[in-house]
CSV table of C-alpha atoms in Angstrom, one decimal:
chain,number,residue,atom,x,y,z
A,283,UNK,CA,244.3,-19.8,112.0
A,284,UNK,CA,248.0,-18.0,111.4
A,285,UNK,CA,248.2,-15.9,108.4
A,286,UNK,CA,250.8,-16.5,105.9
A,287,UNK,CA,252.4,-13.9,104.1
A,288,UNK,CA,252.7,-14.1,100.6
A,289,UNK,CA,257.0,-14.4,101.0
A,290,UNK,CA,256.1,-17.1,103.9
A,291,UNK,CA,254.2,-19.3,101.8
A,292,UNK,CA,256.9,-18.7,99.2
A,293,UNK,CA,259.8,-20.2,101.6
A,294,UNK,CA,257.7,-23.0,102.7
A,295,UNK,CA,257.0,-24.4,99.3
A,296,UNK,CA,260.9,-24.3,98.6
A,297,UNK,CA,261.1,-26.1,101.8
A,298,UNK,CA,258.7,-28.8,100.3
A,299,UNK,CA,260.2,-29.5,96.9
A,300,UNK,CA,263.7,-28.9,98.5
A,301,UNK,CA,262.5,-31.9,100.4
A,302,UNK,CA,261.2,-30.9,103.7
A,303,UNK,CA,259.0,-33.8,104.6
A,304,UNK,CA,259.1,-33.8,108.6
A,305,UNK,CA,260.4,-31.3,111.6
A,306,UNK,CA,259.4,-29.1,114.7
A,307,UNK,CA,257.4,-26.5,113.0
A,308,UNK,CA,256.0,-24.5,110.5
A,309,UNK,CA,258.0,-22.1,111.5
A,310,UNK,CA,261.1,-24.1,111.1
A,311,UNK,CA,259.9,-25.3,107.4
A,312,UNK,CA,260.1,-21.7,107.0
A,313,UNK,CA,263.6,-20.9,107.9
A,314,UNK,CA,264.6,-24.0,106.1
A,315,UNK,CA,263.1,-22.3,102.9
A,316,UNK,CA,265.0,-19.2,103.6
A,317,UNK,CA,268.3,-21.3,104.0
A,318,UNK,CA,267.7,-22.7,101.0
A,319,UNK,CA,266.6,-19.5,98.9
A,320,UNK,CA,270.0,-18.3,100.4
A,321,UNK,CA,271.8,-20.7,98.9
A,322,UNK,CA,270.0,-21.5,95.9
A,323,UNK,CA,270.0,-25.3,97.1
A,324,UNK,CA,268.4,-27.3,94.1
A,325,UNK,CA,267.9,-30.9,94.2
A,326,UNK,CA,270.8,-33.2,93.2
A,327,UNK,CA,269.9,-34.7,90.2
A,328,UNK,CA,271.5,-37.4,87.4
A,329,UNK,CA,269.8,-36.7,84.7
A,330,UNK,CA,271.3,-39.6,82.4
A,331,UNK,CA,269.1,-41.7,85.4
A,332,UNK,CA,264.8,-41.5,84.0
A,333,UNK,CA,264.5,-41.4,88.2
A,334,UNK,CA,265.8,-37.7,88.3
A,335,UNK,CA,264.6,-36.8,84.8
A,336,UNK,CA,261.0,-36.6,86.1
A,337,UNK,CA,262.3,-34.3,89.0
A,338,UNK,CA,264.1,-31.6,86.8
A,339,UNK,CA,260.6,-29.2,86.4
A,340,UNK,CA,261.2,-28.8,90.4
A,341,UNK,CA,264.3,-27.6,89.9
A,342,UNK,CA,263.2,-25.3,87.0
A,343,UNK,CA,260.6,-24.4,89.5
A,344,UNK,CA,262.7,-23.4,92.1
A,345,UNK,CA,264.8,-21.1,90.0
A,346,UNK,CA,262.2,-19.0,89.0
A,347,UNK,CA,261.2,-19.0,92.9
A,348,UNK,CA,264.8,-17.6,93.8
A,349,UNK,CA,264.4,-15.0,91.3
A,350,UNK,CA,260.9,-13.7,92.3
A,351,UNK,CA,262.3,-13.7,96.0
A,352,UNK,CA,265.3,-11.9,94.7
A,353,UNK,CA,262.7,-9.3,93.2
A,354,UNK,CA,260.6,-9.0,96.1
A,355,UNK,CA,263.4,-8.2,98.3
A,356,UNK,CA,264.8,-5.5,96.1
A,357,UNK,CA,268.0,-8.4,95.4
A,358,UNK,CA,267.7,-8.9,91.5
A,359,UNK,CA,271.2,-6.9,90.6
A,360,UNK,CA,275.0,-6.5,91.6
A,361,UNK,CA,274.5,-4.6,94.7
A,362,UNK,CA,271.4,-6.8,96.2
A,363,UNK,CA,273.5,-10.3,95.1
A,364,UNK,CA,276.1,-9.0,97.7
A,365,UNK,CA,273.6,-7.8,100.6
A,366,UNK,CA,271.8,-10.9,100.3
A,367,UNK,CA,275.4,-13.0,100.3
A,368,UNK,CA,276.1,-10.6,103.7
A,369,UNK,CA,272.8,-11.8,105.5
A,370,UNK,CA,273.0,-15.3,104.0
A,371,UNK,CA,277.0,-15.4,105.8
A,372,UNK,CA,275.6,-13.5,109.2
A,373,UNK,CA,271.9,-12.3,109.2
A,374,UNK,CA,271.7,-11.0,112.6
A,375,UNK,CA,274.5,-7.9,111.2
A,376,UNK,CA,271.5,-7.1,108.9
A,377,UNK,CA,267.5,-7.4,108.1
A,378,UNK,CA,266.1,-7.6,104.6
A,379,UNK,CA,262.8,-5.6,103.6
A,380,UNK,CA,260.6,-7.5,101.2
A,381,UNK,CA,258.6,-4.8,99.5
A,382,UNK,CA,255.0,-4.5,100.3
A,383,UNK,CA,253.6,-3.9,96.8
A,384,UNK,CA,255.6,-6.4,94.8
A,385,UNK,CA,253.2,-8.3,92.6
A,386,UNK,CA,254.3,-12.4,92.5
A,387,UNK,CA,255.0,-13.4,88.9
A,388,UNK,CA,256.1,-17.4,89.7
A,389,UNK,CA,252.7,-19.6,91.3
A,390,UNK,CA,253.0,-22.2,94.0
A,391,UNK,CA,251.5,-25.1,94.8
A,392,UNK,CA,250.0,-26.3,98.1
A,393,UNK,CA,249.4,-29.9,98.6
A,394,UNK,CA,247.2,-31.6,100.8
A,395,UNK,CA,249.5,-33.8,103.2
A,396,UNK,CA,248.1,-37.5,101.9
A,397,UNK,CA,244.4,-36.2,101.7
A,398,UNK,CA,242.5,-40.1,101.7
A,399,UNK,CA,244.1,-40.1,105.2
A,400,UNK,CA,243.0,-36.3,106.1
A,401,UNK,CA,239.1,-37.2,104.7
A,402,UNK,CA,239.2,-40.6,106.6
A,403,UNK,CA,240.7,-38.8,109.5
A,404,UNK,CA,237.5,-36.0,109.6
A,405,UNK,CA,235.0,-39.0,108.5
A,406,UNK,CA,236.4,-41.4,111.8
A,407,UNK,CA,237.1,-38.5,113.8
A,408,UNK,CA,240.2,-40.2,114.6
A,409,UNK,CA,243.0,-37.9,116.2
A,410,UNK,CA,246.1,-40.4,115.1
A,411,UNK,CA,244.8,-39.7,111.2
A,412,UNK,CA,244.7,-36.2,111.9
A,413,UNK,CA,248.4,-36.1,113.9
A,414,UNK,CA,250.1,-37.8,111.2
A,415,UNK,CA,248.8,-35.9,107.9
A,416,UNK,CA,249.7,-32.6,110.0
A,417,UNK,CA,245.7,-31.4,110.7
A,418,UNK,CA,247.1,-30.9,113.9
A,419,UNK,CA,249.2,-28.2,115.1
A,420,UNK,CA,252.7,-29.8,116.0
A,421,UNK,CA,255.4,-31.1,114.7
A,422,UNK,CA,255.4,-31.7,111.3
A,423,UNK,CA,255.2,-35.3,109.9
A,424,UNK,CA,255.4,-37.2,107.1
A,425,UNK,CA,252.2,-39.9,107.1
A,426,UNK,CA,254.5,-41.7,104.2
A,427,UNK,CA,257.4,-42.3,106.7
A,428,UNK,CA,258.1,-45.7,108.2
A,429,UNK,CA,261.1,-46.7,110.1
A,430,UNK,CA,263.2,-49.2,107.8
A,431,UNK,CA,261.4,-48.6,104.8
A,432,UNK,CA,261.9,-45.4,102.0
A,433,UNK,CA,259.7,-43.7,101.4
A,434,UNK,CA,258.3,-44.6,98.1
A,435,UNK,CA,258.0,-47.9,99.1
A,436,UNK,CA,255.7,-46.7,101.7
A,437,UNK,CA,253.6,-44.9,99.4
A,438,UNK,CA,253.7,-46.9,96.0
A,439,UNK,CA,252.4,-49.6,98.6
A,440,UNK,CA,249.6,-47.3,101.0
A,441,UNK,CA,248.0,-45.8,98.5
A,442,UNK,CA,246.4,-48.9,96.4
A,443,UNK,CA,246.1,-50.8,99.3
A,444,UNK,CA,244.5,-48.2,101.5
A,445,UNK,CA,242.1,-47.7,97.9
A,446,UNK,CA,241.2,-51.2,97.7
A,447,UNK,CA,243.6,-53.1,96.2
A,448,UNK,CA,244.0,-56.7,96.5
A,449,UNK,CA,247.5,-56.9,96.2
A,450,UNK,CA,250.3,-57.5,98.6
A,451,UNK,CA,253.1,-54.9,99.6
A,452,UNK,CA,255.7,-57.0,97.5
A,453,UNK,CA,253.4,-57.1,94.6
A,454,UNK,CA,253.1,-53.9,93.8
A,455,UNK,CA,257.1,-53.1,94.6
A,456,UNK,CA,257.7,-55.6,92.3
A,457,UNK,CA,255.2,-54.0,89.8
A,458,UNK,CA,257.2,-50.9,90.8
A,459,UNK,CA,260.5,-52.1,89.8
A,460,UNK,CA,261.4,-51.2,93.8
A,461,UNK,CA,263.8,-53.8,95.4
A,462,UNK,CA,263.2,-55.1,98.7
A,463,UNK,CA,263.6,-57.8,101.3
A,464,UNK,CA,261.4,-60.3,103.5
A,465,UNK,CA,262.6,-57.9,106.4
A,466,UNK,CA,260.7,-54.8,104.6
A,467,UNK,CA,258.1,-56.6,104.1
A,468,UNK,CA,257.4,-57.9,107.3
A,469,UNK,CA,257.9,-53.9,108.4
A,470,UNK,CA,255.3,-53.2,106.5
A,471,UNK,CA,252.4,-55.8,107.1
A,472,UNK,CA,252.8,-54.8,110.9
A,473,UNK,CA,252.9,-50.9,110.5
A,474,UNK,CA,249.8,-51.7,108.3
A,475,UNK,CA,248.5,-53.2,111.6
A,476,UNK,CA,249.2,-50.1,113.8
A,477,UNK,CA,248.8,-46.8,115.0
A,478,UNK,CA,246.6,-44.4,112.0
A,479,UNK,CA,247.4,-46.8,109.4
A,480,UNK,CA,245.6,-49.5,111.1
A,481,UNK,CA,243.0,-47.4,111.2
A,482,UNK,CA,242.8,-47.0,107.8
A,483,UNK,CA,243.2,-50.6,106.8
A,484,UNK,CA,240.4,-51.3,108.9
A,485,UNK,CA,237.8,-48.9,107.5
A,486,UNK,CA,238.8,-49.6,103.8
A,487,UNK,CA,238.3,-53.5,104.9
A,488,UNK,CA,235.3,-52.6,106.8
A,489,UNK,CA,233.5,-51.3,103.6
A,490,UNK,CA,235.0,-53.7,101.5
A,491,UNK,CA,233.6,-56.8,103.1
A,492,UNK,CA,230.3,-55.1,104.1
A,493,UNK,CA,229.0,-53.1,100.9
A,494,UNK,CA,226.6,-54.5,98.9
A,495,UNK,CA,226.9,-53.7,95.4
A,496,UNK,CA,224.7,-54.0,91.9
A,497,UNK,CA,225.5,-53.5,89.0
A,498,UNK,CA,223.4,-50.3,88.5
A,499,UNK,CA,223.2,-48.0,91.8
A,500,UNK,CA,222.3,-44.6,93.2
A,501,UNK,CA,225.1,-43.6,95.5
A,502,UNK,CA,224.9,-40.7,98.2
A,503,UNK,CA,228.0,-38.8,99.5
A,504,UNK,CA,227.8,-35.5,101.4
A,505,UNK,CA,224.8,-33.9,100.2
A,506,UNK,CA,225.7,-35.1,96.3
A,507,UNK,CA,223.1,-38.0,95.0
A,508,UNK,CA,224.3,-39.7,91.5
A,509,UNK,CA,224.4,-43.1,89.6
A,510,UNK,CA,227.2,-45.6,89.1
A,511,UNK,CA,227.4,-48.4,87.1
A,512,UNK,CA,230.0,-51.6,87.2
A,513,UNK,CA,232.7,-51.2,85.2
A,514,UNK,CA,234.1,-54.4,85.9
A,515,UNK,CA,233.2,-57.7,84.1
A,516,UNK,CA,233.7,-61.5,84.3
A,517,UNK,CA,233.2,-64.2,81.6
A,518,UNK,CA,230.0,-66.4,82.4
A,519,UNK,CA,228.5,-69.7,80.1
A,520,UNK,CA,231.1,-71.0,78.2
A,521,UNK,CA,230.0,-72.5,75.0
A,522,UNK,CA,231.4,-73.9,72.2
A,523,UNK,CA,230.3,-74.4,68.7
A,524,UNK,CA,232.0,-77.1,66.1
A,525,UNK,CA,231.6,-76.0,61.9
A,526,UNK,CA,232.8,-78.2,58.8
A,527,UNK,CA,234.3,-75.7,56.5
A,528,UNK,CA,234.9,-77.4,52.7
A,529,UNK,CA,238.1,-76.7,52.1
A,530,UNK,CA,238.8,-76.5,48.5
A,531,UNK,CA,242.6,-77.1,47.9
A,532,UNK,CA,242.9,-79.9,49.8
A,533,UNK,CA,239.0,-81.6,49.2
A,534,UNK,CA,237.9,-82.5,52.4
A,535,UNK,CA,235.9,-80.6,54.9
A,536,UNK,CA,237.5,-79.6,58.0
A,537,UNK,CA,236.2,-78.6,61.8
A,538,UNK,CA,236.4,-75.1,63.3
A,539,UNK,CA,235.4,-74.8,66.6
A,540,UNK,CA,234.4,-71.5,67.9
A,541,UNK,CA,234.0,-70.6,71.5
A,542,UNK,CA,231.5,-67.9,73.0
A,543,UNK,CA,231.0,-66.2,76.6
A,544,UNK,CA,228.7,-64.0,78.1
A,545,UNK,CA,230.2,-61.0,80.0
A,546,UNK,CA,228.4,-59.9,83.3
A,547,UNK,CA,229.0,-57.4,86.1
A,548,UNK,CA,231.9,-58.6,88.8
A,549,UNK,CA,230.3,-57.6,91.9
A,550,UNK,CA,233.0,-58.8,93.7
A,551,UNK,CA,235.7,-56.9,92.2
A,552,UNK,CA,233.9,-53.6,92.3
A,553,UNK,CA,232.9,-53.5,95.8
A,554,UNK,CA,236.8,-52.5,95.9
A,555,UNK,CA,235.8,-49.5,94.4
A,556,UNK,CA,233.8,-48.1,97.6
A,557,UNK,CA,236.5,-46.8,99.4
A,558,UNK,CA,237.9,-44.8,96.3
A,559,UNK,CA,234.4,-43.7,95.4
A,560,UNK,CA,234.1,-42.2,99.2
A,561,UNK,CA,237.4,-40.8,99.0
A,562,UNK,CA,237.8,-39.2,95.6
A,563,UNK,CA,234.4,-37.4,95.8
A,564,UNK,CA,235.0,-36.1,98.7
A,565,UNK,CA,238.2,-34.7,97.2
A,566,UNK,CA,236.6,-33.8,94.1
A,567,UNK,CA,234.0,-31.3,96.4
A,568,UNK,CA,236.8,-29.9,98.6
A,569,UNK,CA,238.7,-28.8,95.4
A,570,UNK,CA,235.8,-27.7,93.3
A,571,UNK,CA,234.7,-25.6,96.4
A,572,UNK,CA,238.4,-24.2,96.9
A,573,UNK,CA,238.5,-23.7,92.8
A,574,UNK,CA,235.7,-21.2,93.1
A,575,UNK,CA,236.2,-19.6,96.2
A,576,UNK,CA,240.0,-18.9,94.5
A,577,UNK,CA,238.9,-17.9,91.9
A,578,UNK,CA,236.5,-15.4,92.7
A,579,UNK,CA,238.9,-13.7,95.7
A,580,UNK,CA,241.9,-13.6,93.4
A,581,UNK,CA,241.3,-14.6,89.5
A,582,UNK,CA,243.4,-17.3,89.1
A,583,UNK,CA,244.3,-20.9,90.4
A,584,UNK,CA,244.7,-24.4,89.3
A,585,UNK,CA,243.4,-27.3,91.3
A,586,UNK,CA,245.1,-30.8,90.6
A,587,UNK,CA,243.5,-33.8,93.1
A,588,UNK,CA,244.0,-32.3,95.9
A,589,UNK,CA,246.8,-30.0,95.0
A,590,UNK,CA,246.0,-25.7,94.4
A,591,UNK,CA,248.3,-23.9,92.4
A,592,UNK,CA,248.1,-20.1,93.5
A,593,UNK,CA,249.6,-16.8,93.6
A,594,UNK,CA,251.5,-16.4,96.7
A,595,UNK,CA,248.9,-13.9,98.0
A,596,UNK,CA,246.3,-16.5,97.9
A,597,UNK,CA,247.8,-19.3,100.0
A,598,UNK,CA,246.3,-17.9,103.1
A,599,UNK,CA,243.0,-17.8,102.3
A,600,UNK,CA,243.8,-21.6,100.5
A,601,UNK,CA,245.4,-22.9,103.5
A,602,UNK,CA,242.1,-21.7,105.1
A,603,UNK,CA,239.2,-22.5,103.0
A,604,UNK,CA,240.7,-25.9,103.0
A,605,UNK,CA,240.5,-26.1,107.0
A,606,UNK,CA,236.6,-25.1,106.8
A,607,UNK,CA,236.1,-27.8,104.9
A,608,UNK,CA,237.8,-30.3,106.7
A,609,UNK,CA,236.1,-29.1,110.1
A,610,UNK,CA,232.9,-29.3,108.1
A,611,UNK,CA,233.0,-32.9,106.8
A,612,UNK,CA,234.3,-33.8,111.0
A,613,UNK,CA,231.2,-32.0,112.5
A,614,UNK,CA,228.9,-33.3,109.8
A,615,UNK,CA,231.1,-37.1,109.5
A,616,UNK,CA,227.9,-38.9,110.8
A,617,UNK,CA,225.3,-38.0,108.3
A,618,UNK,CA,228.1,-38.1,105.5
A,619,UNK,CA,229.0,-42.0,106.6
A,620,UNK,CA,224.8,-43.1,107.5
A,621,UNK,CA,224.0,-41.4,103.7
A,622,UNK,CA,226.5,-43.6,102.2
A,623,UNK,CA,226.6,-47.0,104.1
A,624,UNK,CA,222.9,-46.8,103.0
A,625,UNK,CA,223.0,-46.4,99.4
A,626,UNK,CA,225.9,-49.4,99.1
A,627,UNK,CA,223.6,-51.2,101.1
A,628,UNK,CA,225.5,-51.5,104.7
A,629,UNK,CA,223.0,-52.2,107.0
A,630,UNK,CA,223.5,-53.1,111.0
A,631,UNK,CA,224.9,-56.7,110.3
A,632,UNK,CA,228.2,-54.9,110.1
A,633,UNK,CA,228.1,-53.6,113.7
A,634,UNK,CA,230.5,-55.9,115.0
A,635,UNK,CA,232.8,-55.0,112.6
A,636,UNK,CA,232.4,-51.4,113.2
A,637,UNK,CA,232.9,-51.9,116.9
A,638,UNK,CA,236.5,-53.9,116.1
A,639,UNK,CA,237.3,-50.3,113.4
A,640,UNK,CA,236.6,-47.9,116.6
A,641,UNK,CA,238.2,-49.9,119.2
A,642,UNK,CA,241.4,-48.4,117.0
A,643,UNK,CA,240.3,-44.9,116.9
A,644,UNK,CA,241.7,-42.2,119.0
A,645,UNK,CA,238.2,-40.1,119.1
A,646,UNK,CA,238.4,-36.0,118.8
A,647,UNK,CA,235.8,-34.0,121.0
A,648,UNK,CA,236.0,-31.2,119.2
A,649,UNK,CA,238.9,-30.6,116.0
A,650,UNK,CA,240.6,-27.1,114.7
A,651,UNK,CA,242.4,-27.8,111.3
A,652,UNK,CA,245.7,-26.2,111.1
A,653,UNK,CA,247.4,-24.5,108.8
A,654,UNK,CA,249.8,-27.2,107.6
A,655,UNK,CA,247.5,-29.7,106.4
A,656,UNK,CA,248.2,-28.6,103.1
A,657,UNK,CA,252.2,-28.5,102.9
């Protein structure tokens, strides 16, 4: 895999919360980050609007970015503001030298491009997963990008469905506060029905309607063997109890009725929890294994879900740590997925249903991470 230089990795996270979702290359992320360094683009925000209020730490963010580029390319002061104005108006009458030694003082942060998708991608082996959340090298996409829909409405919908949840697209828009129309919503339900999403919905319905759960179980993913218990509950025996109570102002007695249930586990609402069970450990061992390896090369980082923030220098050896993994989990997907249909109790009843899941796969031979899978 590529190496990324520390002023590289700088430009393409500038790209990325300057917007850069989808394009030809990593390449051209990266000149879109220069662009903008050039012209100190930050977003667009109305801050009287709570919308653009959350979004004003990225604009803080790329600030202090601009400055430490400014630094690291001997810019920060009169004479530097005008070279850099000179190669930001014609940059082929000129070349900028970033200085070799210059120590990073602002952190970045690589994000994993929709990571249930990347982890179900290297558990199915399927190559549409690993196309669309940029594993492979290629254009760059956005997996959260569906003709005729924005893209929040895309994800605020994906991401509990594709989890488990029971509700429908317009459900949770409405939840959301996000307007829509019966024509989004029928854009939805069939891109949920094609292409690497369908592969998705299939797999979360496939162990969904095929796990077995208790209310007390020992659960097995990837070499990691530990105990979960329901945490949902449903009321159960119904019964009612009548009391006279004397009731002394007025002399007469009066009846209180007072009604008791029994709580007991929800079976059926927790096997909705398998799919974020698979998918969150998984994430939690990829970024505890990242954390340390991080942190004993370089001193310092942050992990957030599946997010790392770094020191510039270190998003190389991020960007490549995180690709071992994901090759690991694809060359080791079939042991990962028998250990844990076992212990939630999916036997070979379910084969027909795994046969309709892989007739929608793409399969991989063989699969090299690239670098962009984090963006």
């Amino acid at each position: 895999m590529a190496t990324i230089s520390g002023a590289n990795a700088v430009f393409l996270f500038v790209a990325e919360l300057n917007g850069y979702k989808s394009g030809p290359s990593m390449d051209d992320k990266i000149q879109y980050g220069i662009r903008c360094w050039l012209s100190t683009k930050l977003l667009e925000l109305d801050l009287e609007q709570e919308d653009h209020r959350k979004h004003l730490h990225e604009n803080i963010w790329l600030e202090r970015l601009y400055l430490d580029l400014d630094r690291a390319f001997g810019l920060d002061n009169i004479e530097g503001a005008i070279r850099k104005e000179l190669f930001r108006i014609n940059p082929c009458d000129m070349s900028l030298t970033l200085d070799p030694n210059y120590s990073w003082t602002v952190p970045i942060e690589l994000d994993a491009g929709a990571s249930m998708l990347q982890v179900e991608a290297m558990l199915l082996g399927d190559l549409q997963l690993a196309t669309a959340t940029n594993m492979v090298e290629g254009p760059l996409t956005d997996p959260w990008s569906i003709k005729g829909l924005t893209r929040n409405q895309v994800k605020k919908a994906c991401t509990p469905m594709l989890y488990g949840s029971s509700q429908a697209c317009y459900e949770l828009w409405e939840s959301n506060g996000i307007q829509f129309g019966i024509d989004e919503v029928r854009t939805y339900n069939e891109a949920l029905n094609t292409g690497y999403l369908a592969v998705a919905n299939l797999f979360k319905e496939f162990i969904i309607n095929n796990c077995k759960p208790s209310p007390i179980m020992d659960v097995t993913i990837w070499g990691e063997s530990f105990r979960i218990e329901c945490n949902r509950f449903r009321n159960v025996g119904e019964r009612t109890v009548g009391y006279d109570i004397y009731d002394s102002e007025s002399g007469t007695i009066k009846r209180v009725f007072h009604t008791t249930t029994a709580k007991v586990p929800d079976l059926d609402q927790f096997r909705r929890y398998f799919v974020t069970l698979l998918v969150h450990n998984i994430d939690s061992q990829v970024a505890d294994a990242i954390a340390e390896a991080v942190y004993d090369e370089f001193g310092w980082v942050i992990d957030i879900h599946d997010a790392f923030i770094v020191n510039p220098e270190a998003a190389s050896f991020v960007r490549a740590k995180y690709a071992e993994l994901m090759e690991e989990i694809f060359t080791n997907r079939k042991a990962i997925l028998g250990d844990y249909f076992r212990s939630i109790g999916i036997s070979s009843s379910a084969q027909k249903q795994w046969n309709q899941l892989q007739s929608k796969i793409v399969p991989m031979d063989s699969f090299k991470c690239g670098p962009m899978a984090l963006k």
